Short mmCIF file of C-alpha atoms and ligand atoms in Angstrom, two decimals:
data_model
loop_
_atom_site.label_atom_id
_atom_site.label_comp_id
_atom_site.label_asym_id
_atom_site.label_seq_id
_atom_site.Cartn_x
_atom_site.Cartn_y
_atom_site.Cartn_z
CA MET I 15 -14.37 14.59 -31.11
CA ASP I 16 -12.14 11.96 -28.92
CA ILE I 17 -13.28 8.72 -28.78
CA LEU I 18 -12.24 8.50 -25.32
CA ALA I 19 -13.24 10.74 -22.37
CA LYS I 20 -10.79 13.19 -20.66
CA ARG I 21 -10.67 11.14 -17.22
CA VAL I 22 -9.36 8.10 -18.61
CA ARG I 23 -7.04 9.78 -21.51
CA SER I 24 -5.31 11.30 -18.57
CA ILE I 25 -4.43 7.88 -16.98
CA ASN I 26 -0.93 7.02 -17.06
CA PRO I 27 -0.25 3.10 -18.47
CA SER I 28 2.38 1.27 -15.81
CA PRO I 29 5.72 1.14 -16.80
CA THR I 30 5.95 -1.50 -14.27
CA LEU I 31 3.61 -3.63 -16.12
CA ALA I 32 5.98 -3.35 -19.18
CA ILE I 33 8.67 -5.37 -16.92
CA THR I 34 6.08 -8.03 -15.48
CA ALA I 35 5.29 -8.41 -19.18
CA LYS I 36 8.99 -8.89 -19.88
CA ALA I 37 9.98 -10.97 -17.21
CA ASN I 38 7.18 -13.35 -17.81
CA LYS I 39 7.95 -13.79 -21.78
CA MET I 40 11.39 -14.54 -20.41
CA ARG I 41 10.03 -16.98 -18.02
CA ALA I 42 7.78 -18.90 -20.83
CA GLU I 43 10.79 -18.97 -23.10
CA GLY I 44 12.68 -21.35 -20.20
CA ILE I 45 14.73 -18.39 -18.06
CA ASN I 46 14.75 -18.55 -14.60
CA ILE I 47 13.72 -15.07 -13.32
CA ILE I 48 13.78 -14.41 -9.63
CA GLY I 49 11.08 -11.87 -8.96
CA PHE I 50 10.68 -9.14 -6.19
CA GLY I 51 7.67 -7.72 -7.59
CA ALA I 52 5.24 -9.24 -5.99
CA GLY I 53 2.75 -6.92 -4.15
CA GLU I 54 0.82 -9.75 -2.19
CA PRO I 55 1.95 -12.17 0.56
CA ASP I 56 3.11 -15.47 -0.43
CA PHE I 57 0.92 -17.25 1.68
CA ASP I 58 -2.22 -19.38 1.55
CA THR I 59 -5.77 -17.79 2.92
CA PRO I 60 -5.86 -19.88 6.36
CA ASP I 61 -7.77 -22.96 6.81
CA ASN I 62 -10.81 -20.83 8.81
CA ILE I 63 -11.43 -18.18 6.97
CA LYS I 64 -11.76 -20.34 3.73
CA ASP I 65 -14.09 -22.63 5.47
CA ALA I 66 -16.84 -19.85 6.62
CA ALA I 67 -16.68 -18.54 2.88
CA LYS I 68 -17.29 -22.38 2.02
CA ARG I 69 -20.41 -22.64 4.61
CA ALA I 70 -21.82 -19.48 3.08
CA LEU I 71 -21.71 -20.89 -0.46
CA ASP I 72 -23.45 -24.21 0.72
CA LYS I 73 -25.89 -21.92 2.69
CA GLY I 74 -26.94 -20.29 -0.41
CA PHE I 75 -25.37 -17.05 0.86
CA THR I 76 -25.14 -15.96 -2.86
CA LYS I 77 -27.32 -13.16 -3.32
CA TYR I 78 -26.93 -9.10 -3.36
CA THR I 79 -26.19 -7.57 0.05
CA PRO I 80 -26.55 -4.18 1.55
CA THR I 81 -24.27 -2.03 -0.96
CA SER I 82 -22.11 -0.78 2.35
CA GLY I 83 -21.43 -4.56 3.81
CA ILE I 84 -23.07 -6.96 5.84
CA LYS I 85 -24.21 -5.66 9.54
CA GLU I 86 -22.35 -8.35 11.32
CA LEU I 87 -19.06 -7.50 9.13
CA LYS I 88 -19.87 -3.54 10.17
CA GLU I 89 -19.92 -4.46 13.29
CA ALA I 90 -16.74 -6.51 13.34
CA ILE I 91 -15.18 -3.90 11.65
CA CYS I 92 -16.14 -1.45 14.39
CA LYS I 93 -14.98 -3.98 16.96
CA LYS I 94 -11.76 -4.21 15.21
CA PHE I 95 -11.18 -0.39 14.90
CA LYS I 96 -11.90 -0.45 18.85
CA ASP I 97 -9.61 -3.03 19.85
CA ASP I 98 -7.08 -2.10 17.40
CA ASN I 99 -7.17 1.24 17.02
CA ALA I 100 -8.85 3.06 20.18
CA LEU I 101 -11.32 4.67 17.78
CA ASP I 102 -15.14 4.89 17.78
CA TYR I 103 -17.29 3.83 15.00
CA THR I 104 -20.54 2.88 14.84
CA PRO I 105 -21.99 0.34 11.49
CA ASP I 106 -23.19 3.53 9.94
CA GLU I 107 -19.78 5.01 9.71
CA ILE I 108 -18.45 2.04 7.60
CA LEU I 109 -18.52 1.14 4.36
CA VAL I 110 -17.22 -2.03 2.79
CA SER I 111 -15.85 -2.06 -0.38
CA CYS I 112 -14.04 -4.37 -3.02
CA GLY I 113 -10.56 -3.70 -2.10
CA ALA I 114 -9.01 -1.11 -0.24
CA LYS I 115 -8.10 0.16 -3.21
CA HIS I 116 -11.92 0.70 -4.10
CA SER I 117 -12.17 2.03 -0.61
CA LEU I 118 -9.76 4.63 -1.85
CA PHE I 119 -11.37 5.54 -4.84
CA ASN I 120 -14.46 5.88 -3.26
CA ALA I 121 -12.92 8.24 -0.66
CA ILE I 122 -10.99 10.31 -3.43
CA MET I 123 -14.04 10.33 -5.84
CA ALA I 124 -16.51 11.25 -3.04
CA LEU I 125 -14.17 13.99 -1.47
CA CYS I 126 -11.95 15.79 -4.29
CA ASP I 127 -13.24 18.12 -6.82
CA GLU I 128 -12.00 19.29 -10.02
CA GLY I 129 -8.92 21.53 -9.25
CA ASP I 130 -8.86 20.32 -5.86
CA GLU I 131 -5.35 19.94 -4.57
CA VAL I 132 -4.32 16.66 -2.94
CA ILE I 133 -0.96 16.67 -1.25
CA ILE I 134 0.85 13.16 -1.29
CA PRO I 135 4.37 12.24 -0.04
CA ALA I 136 6.71 10.57 -2.32
CA PRO I 137 8.04 7.91 -2.67
CA TYR I 138 4.21 7.05 -2.86
CA TRP I 139 1.95 4.32 -4.04
CA VAL I 140 1.09 4.50 -7.43
CA SER I 141 -2.13 4.60 -7.51
CA TYR I 142 -2.82 7.86 -5.47
CA PRO I 143 -1.78 10.14 -8.33
CA GLU I 144 -3.45 8.38 -10.45
CA MET I 145 -7.07 8.21 -8.69
CA VAL I 146 -6.79 12.08 -8.24
CA GLY I 147 -6.08 12.46 -11.94
CA VAL I 148 -9.44 10.67 -12.69
CA ALA I 149 -11.23 12.64 -10.14
CA GLY I 150 -9.85 15.72 -11.68
CA GLY I 151 -8.05 17.37 -8.68
CA ASN I 152 -4.70 18.06 -8.73
CA SER I 153 -1.57 15.96 -6.91
CA VAL I 154 1.03 18.04 -5.04
CA ILE I 155 4.14 15.48 -4.56
CA LEU I 156 6.03 16.09 -1.29
CA LYS I 157 9.27 14.65 -1.71
CA THR I 158 10.97 13.08 1.52
CA THR I 159 14.02 11.66 1.71
CA ALA I 160 15.56 8.68 3.32
CA GLN I 161 17.56 11.18 5.70
CA SER I 162 13.91 12.52 7.19
CA GLY I 163 13.16 8.01 6.93
CA PHE I 164 10.77 9.16 4.03
CA LYS I 165 8.54 10.99 6.36
CA VAL I 166 6.77 14.22 6.00
CA VAL I 167 7.69 17.04 8.73
CA PRO I 168 5.31 19.40 9.95
CA GLU I 169 6.95 22.51 8.36
CA GLN I 170 7.11 21.11 4.80
CA LEU I 171 3.40 20.23 5.34
CA LYS I 172 2.64 23.89 5.89
CA LYS I 173 4.20 25.30 3.08
CA ALA I 174 2.75 22.97 0.42
CA ILE I 175 -0.59 24.00 2.11
CA THR I 176 -2.44 26.31 -0.33
CA PRO I 177 -6.28 27.52 -0.13
CA LYS I 178 -7.13 24.92 -2.93
CA THR I 179 -5.54 21.93 -0.69
CA LYS I 180 -8.47 19.93 -0.07
CA ILE I 181 -6.75 16.34 1.08
CA PHE I 182 -3.82 15.14 2.44
CA ILE I 183 -3.25 11.37 1.75
CA LEU I 184 -0.89 9.33 4.66
CA ASN I 185 0.29 5.78 4.30
CA SER I 186 1.88 4.28 7.13
CA PRO I 187 2.97 1.45 7.10
CA SER I 188 4.48 2.87 3.65
CA ASN I 189 4.20 1.08 -0.15
CA PRO I 190 6.98 1.46 -0.65
CA THR I 191 9.68 2.70 1.90
CA GLY I 192 8.40 0.23 4.97
CA MET I 193 8.35 3.36 7.07
CA VAL I 194 6.23 3.35 10.10
CA TYR I 195 5.10 7.13 11.44
CA ALA I 196 5.77 7.61 15.46
CA LYS I 197 2.79 8.61 17.56
CA GLU I 198 4.41 12.35 17.71
CA GLU I 199 4.95 12.48 14.30
CA LEU I 200 1.43 11.75 13.62
CA ILE I 201 0.29 14.06 16.13
CA ALA I 202 2.41 16.87 14.93
CA ILE I 203 0.85 16.44 10.91
CA ALA I 204 -2.71 16.10 12.41
CA ALA I 205 -2.10 19.19 14.31
CA VAL I 206 -1.37 21.00 11.21
CA LEU I 207 -4.19 19.18 9.13
CA ALA I 208 -6.84 20.28 11.88
CA GLN I 209 -5.81 23.57 11.95
CA LYS I 210 -6.22 24.30 8.11
CA ASN I 211 -9.49 21.79 7.74
CA ILE I 212 -7.58 19.57 5.53
CA TYR I 213 -9.04 15.98 4.95
CA CYS I 214 -6.95 12.90 5.70
CA ILE I 215 -7.32 9.66 3.88
CA SER I 216 -5.37 7.47 5.86
CA ASP I 217 -4.43 4.65 4.57
CA GLU I 218 -3.45 1.68 6.78
CA ILE I 219 -3.42 -1.71 4.98
CA TYR I 220 -0.41 -2.66 6.18
CA GLU I 221 -0.70 -1.81 9.55
CA LYS I 222 -0.31 -5.42 11.05
CA ILE I 223 2.72 -6.30 9.44
CA ILE I 224 4.91 -4.16 11.27
CA TYR I 225 8.20 -4.88 13.23
CA GLY I 226 10.11 -4.36 16.65
CA LYS I 227 9.35 -1.82 18.65
CA ASN I 228 7.52 -0.03 16.06
CA ARG I 229 3.93 0.26 16.26
CA HIS I 230 0.66 1.77 14.62
CA PHE I 231 -1.20 4.50 14.90
CA SER I 232 -4.37 5.74 13.47
CA ILE I 233 -3.97 9.58 12.83
CA ALA I 234 -7.85 9.89 13.65
CA SER I 235 -7.26 8.85 17.28
CA LEU I 236 -4.71 11.22 18.06
CA GLU I 237 -6.42 14.41 18.09
CA PRO I 238 -10.17 15.32 18.67
CA LYS I 239 -10.60 17.47 15.99
CA ILE I 240 -8.57 15.53 13.06
CA LYS I 241 -10.91 12.45 13.54
CA PRO I 242 -14.04 14.39 11.80
CA LEU I 243 -11.52 15.04 8.84
CA THR I 244 -10.21 11.29 8.57
CA ILE I 245 -11.17 8.52 6.34
CA THR I 246 -9.57 5.70 8.06
CA VAL I 247 -8.97 2.95 5.31
CA ASN I 248 -7.97 -0.54 5.72
CA GLY I 249 -8.98 -4.26 4.60
CA VAL I 250 -8.05 -7.65 4.67
CA SER I 251 -5.84 -8.14 1.73
CA LYS I 252 -2.20 -8.21 3.17
CA SER I 253 -3.09 -8.83 6.46
CA TYR I 254 -4.83 -12.10 6.16
CA SER I 255 -3.53 -13.10 2.69
CA MET I 256 -6.82 -12.41 0.94
CA THR I 257 -5.38 -9.94 -1.68
CA GLY I 258 -7.93 -12.03 -4.34
CA TRP I 259 -10.81 -11.66 -2.49
CA ARG I 260 -11.36 -8.03 -2.91
CA ILE I 261 -12.46 -7.01 0.77
CA GLY I 262 -11.23 -3.61 1.76
CA TYR I 263 -13.11 -1.06 4.02
CA MET I 264 -13.54 2.50 5.65
CA ALA I 265 -14.56 4.25 8.37
CA GLY I 266 -15.27 8.19 8.57
CA PRO I 267 -18.15 10.67 9.17
CA LYS I 268 -21.46 9.66 8.43
CA ASP I 269 -22.28 11.87 6.05
CA ILE I 270 -19.14 11.32 3.95
CA ILE I 271 -19.53 7.47 4.16
CA GLN I 272 -23.16 8.03 2.95
CA ALA I 273 -21.92 9.72 -0.04
CA MET I 274 -19.28 6.97 -1.15
CA SER I 275 -22.17 4.44 -0.62
CA ASN I 276 -24.72 6.10 -2.86
CA LEU I 277 -21.51 6.19 -5.51
CA GLN I 278 -20.82 2.30 -4.53
CA ASP I 279 -24.48 1.70 -4.98
CA HIS I 280 -24.09 2.57 -8.47
CA SER I 281 -21.22 1.51 -9.68
CA THR I 282 -20.62 -1.83 -7.90
CA SER I 283 -22.86 -2.57 -5.37
CA ASN I 284 -21.94 -4.88 -2.47
CA PRO I 285 -18.66 -6.18 -2.07
CA THR I 286 -18.92 -9.90 -2.86
CA SER I 287 -21.32 -11.56 -0.80
CA ILE I 288 -19.08 -14.55 0.26
CA SER I 289 -15.68 -12.56 1.03
CA GLN I 290 -17.80 -10.55 3.47
CA LYS I 291 -18.40 -13.72 5.43
CA GLY I 292 -14.49 -14.80 4.90
CA ALA I 293 -13.57 -11.51 6.05
CA LEU I 294 -15.93 -11.43 8.86
CA GLU I 295 -13.71 -14.70 9.91
CA ALA I 296 -10.56 -13.05 9.37
CA LEU I 297 -11.35 -10.47 11.70
CA LEU I 298 -12.84 -12.42 14.18
CA GLY I 299 -11.32 -15.58 14.24
CA PRO I 300 -7.93 -16.96 15.77
CA GLN I 301 -5.13 -14.27 14.64
CA GLN I 302 -1.87 -17.16 15.24
CA TYR I 303 -1.33 -16.71 11.43
CA LEU I 304 -0.50 -13.94 11.60
CA LEU I 305 2.28 -13.88 14.02
CA LYS I 306 3.91 -16.85 11.99
CA MET I 307 3.62 -14.59 8.86
CA ILE I 308 5.01 -11.92 10.36
CA LYS I 309 7.56 -13.93 11.79
CA ALA I 310 8.76 -15.11 8.77
CA PHE I 311 8.57 -11.59 7.14
CA ASN I 312 10.77 -10.40 9.67
CA GLU I 313 13.44 -12.89 8.98
CA ARG I 314 13.46 -12.23 5.38
CA LYS I 315 13.79 -8.45 5.94
CA ASP I 316 16.72 -9.01 8.09
CA TYR I 317 18.56 -10.98 5.89
CA ILE I 318 17.73 -9.16 2.64
CA VAL I 319 18.68 -5.69 4.07
CA LYS I 320 22.21 -7.67 5.61
CA ARG I 321 22.72 -8.47 2.09
CA LEU I 322 21.75 -5.20 0.51
CA LYS I 323 23.84 -3.33 2.76
CA SER I 324 26.78 -5.61 1.99
CA ILE I 325 26.42 -4.72 -1.61
CA PRO I 326 28.52 -2.08 -2.63
CA LEU I 327 27.28 1.28 -4.39
CA ILE I 328 23.84 0.21 -2.63
CA SER I 329 22.36 1.65 0.66
CA CYS I 330 19.29 0.78 2.62
CA LEU I 331 16.94 1.95 5.72
CA GLU I 332 15.64 -1.26 7.66
CA PRO I 333 11.96 -1.39 7.10
CA GLN I 334 9.95 -0.85 9.95
CA GLY I 335 6.85 -2.83 8.28
CA THR I 336 5.37 -3.90 5.03
CA PHE I 337 7.25 -6.49 2.99
CA TYR I 338 9.17 -4.01 0.88
CA VAL I 339 12.40 -2.70 1.07
CA PHE I 340 13.76 0.74 -0.92
CA PRO I 341 16.99 0.70 -1.54
CA ASP I 342 18.91 3.78 -2.49
CA ILE I 343 20.70 2.77 -6.10
CA SER I 344 21.81 6.52 -6.92
CA LYS I 345 25.53 5.57 -7.26
CA VAL I 346 25.08 2.90 -9.33
CA LEU I 347 22.40 5.02 -11.76
CA ASN I 348 26.00 6.65 -12.09
CA LYS I 349 27.70 3.85 -13.70
CA GLU I 350 28.39 2.79 -17.15
CA PHE I 351 26.48 -0.40 -18.98
CA ASN I 352 27.41 -1.40 -22.44
CA GLY I 353 29.17 2.13 -22.59
CA LYS I 354 26.27 3.67 -21.29
CA LYS I 355 25.00 5.65 -18.44
CA ILE I 356 22.32 3.85 -16.55
CA GLY I 357 20.86 7.02 -15.51
CA GLU I 358 17.05 5.66 -14.04
CA SER I 359 15.52 3.06 -12.11
CA LEU I 360 13.55 2.19 -14.99
CA THR I 361 16.76 1.44 -17.12
CA LEU I 362 18.39 -0.13 -13.99
CA ALA I 363 14.99 -2.41 -13.52
CA ASP I 364 15.44 -3.66 -17.35
CA ILE I 365 19.15 -4.34 -17.47
CA LEU I 366 18.75 -6.39 -13.97
CA LEU I 367 15.90 -8.45 -15.73
CA THR I 368 17.98 -9.26 -19.09
CA GLN I 369 21.44 -9.38 -17.42
CA ALA I 370 21.21 -10.80 -13.69
CA LYS I 371 17.64 -12.48 -14.11
CA VAL I 372 15.70 -10.56 -11.10
CA ALA I 373 12.80 -8.62 -11.36
CA VAL I 374 12.20 -5.52 -9.44
CA VAL I 375 10.25 -2.44 -9.84
CA PRO I 376 11.74 0.63 -10.17
CA GLY I 377 11.83 3.52 -7.73
CA GLY I 378 10.18 6.14 -10.57
CA VAL I 379 7.04 4.76 -10.70
CA PHE I 380 6.73 5.90 -6.96
CA GLY I 381 7.78 9.08 -7.42
CA ASP I 382 11.60 8.68 -6.69
CA ASP I 383 14.03 7.72 -9.44
CA ASN I 384 16.84 7.36 -6.87
CA PHE I 385 15.32 3.73 -5.86
CA ILE I 386 14.34 0.29 -6.29
CA ARG I 387 11.48 -1.97 -4.58
CA LEU I 388 12.18 -5.56 -3.79
CA SER I 389 9.35 -7.31 -2.23
CA TYR I 390 10.76 -10.16 -0.01
CA ALA I 391 6.94 -11.80 -0.26
CA THR I 392 8.98 -14.76 -1.70
CA SER I 393 11.04 -17.56 -0.34
CA MET I 394 13.94 -17.58 1.30
CA GLU I 395 15.67 -19.71 -1.39
CA ASN I 396 14.47 -17.05 -3.86
CA ILE I 397 15.64 -14.01 -1.50
CA THR I 398 18.97 -15.82 -1.55
CA GLU I 399 19.12 -16.57 -5.07
CA GLY I 400 18.15 -13.26 -6.12
CA LEU I 401 20.38 -11.00 -3.82
CA ASN I 402 23.15 -13.45 -5.25
CA ARG I 403 22.47 -12.17 -8.98
CA ILE I 404 21.88 -8.59 -7.95
CA GLU I 405 25.60 -8.54 -5.84
CA ALA I 406 27.28 -10.07 -8.97
CA PHE I 407 26.55 -8.07 -11.40
CA ILE I 408 26.72 -4.71 -9.29
CA LYS I 409 30.30 -6.00 -8.32
CA GLN I 410 31.15 -6.38 -12.45
CA LEU I 411 30.17 -2.76 -13.05
C1 LIG Q 6 -0.64 0.86 0.03
C2 LIG Q 6 -1.75 0.30 -0.68
N1 LIG Q 6 -2.71 0.67 -0.48
C3 LIG Q 6 -4.05 -0.32 -0.82
C4 LIG Q 6 -3.73 -1.68 -1.61
C5 LIG Q 6 -4.87 -2.09 -2.16
O1 LIG Q 6 -5.10 -3.07 -1.40
P1 LIG Q 6 -6.34 -4.03 -2.05
O2 LIG Q 6 -5.61 -5.18 -2.69
O3 LIG Q 6 -6.98 -4.19 -0.47
O4 LIG Q 6 -7.34 -3.51 -2.86
C6 LIG Q 6 -2.29 -1.64 -1.88
C7 LIG Q 6 -1.79 -2.80 -2.60
O5 LIG Q 6 -0.96 -3.01 -3.31
C8 LIG Q 6 -1.21 -0.80 -1.14
O6 LIG Q 6 0.07 -1.36 -1.43
#
C-alpha cells in the first residue's frame, strides 16, 4: 500500500523552487544575485492598515470569527464589488478565505468532480492545474500566443468544450503575461460559457494594478446569464501589499458559497481575525497609496520593456497590468552555450543564474517554454543592473 494518497502523489514539485533554492545558496555564499522572481509588491503594507490591525489586537479581537468572515468585512466587500465592478452581491454571497489562493482552492474543490474537465488558458498561473489535479479533474490547456495578446478567442474556447467541461478559469490581468481582456472580448467569452452552461472562475487578484487606458471588467457583470455561473475571486494581497496577511475573498451564487463555506468550516475555519480588520481598513480606507504604487510599477514597466526590446534575440509585449513582463526568448533557446544548445527555458534560467547572476522564472512552469517571466516588484536600481547583466550575457551568445 502506498504511504501517500493519490491526490498528493500527483502534485508536481515546483521547478522554480529549485532555482530559488540555488539563488539563495549563491547569495549565502556572498554572490550578488539580482532577483526578478518576486510574486509580491516590494512596498510595505500602508500604515493605516497596520494601525487597524494593531487596534484589533489591543482590543482583544483575537478569537474565532464566523468561518465566512466578519459581517463588516463582507459588507465592505459587497460595496467594493458594487463600486468597482458594477456587481450586486449580498453578504451571504461572499466567502472570505486565507488568501486568494485559498479562495481558488475552495472554488475548485467545490465545483470540480473526479473526471470533470477544466479549461485553463496558457500561459497560466502555476497553481491552477495543480489544484484541478488535487480535485481529481482534468486540465484542458488552451494555448494562446503573443500574436493574440495571450488571449483565448471564442472559437478556440468553443472547440475545447466537451460534454465533460465544467469550469473555465479566467485570469485578467494575467500572471504571467500581464495582459488584460477588453470588455468586448469578455462579453464574447461570457456568451460561449453561458450558452454551454460552463462555470467561470474569474481570478481578478491583479485588478488594481493596471496601466494607461486599460480597464478591468468583471466578466460576471457583463452578461446576465454569466453571473449565476461565475465565482469572482479577489483579495487584498497584491493591491495593498498584504501578501503575508492571507486574506482573499470571492463572490458567487449563495448555494455554492455556502458549500465552500462548509468546506472551509472543516479545514481552516475563519481567516485570521486581525487580518480581517486590516482588510476592512484596506477596502474602506484611503486609496492614495495604491496610486503611488501603480505609478512606480508603471515607470519600471516602461523602462524594463524599452530595455528588453533593445536586447538582440528578445522580444516582448508591453504588459497592460500586474508587475510581470513575459519576454519571448525562443531565439535564445536556439543558441548554444558551452557547446550545447540551450533548448529549454529552465536551462536558460539556470544559465542566467550561474553566469549572469540574475534569477528569472522559466516560462515552462506557466505552460509556455518560449518565454521567461521577470517581476518588476524590485527597485529601479536592481532592474537596471539586472538588465545590464542579461543584455551582456545575451550579446555574447
Ligand atoms: C494569478 C494569481 N492568483 C492568485 C494568487 C494568490 O494570491 P494570495 O496571495 O492572495 O493567495 C496569486 C499570487 O501569486 C496569483 O498570481
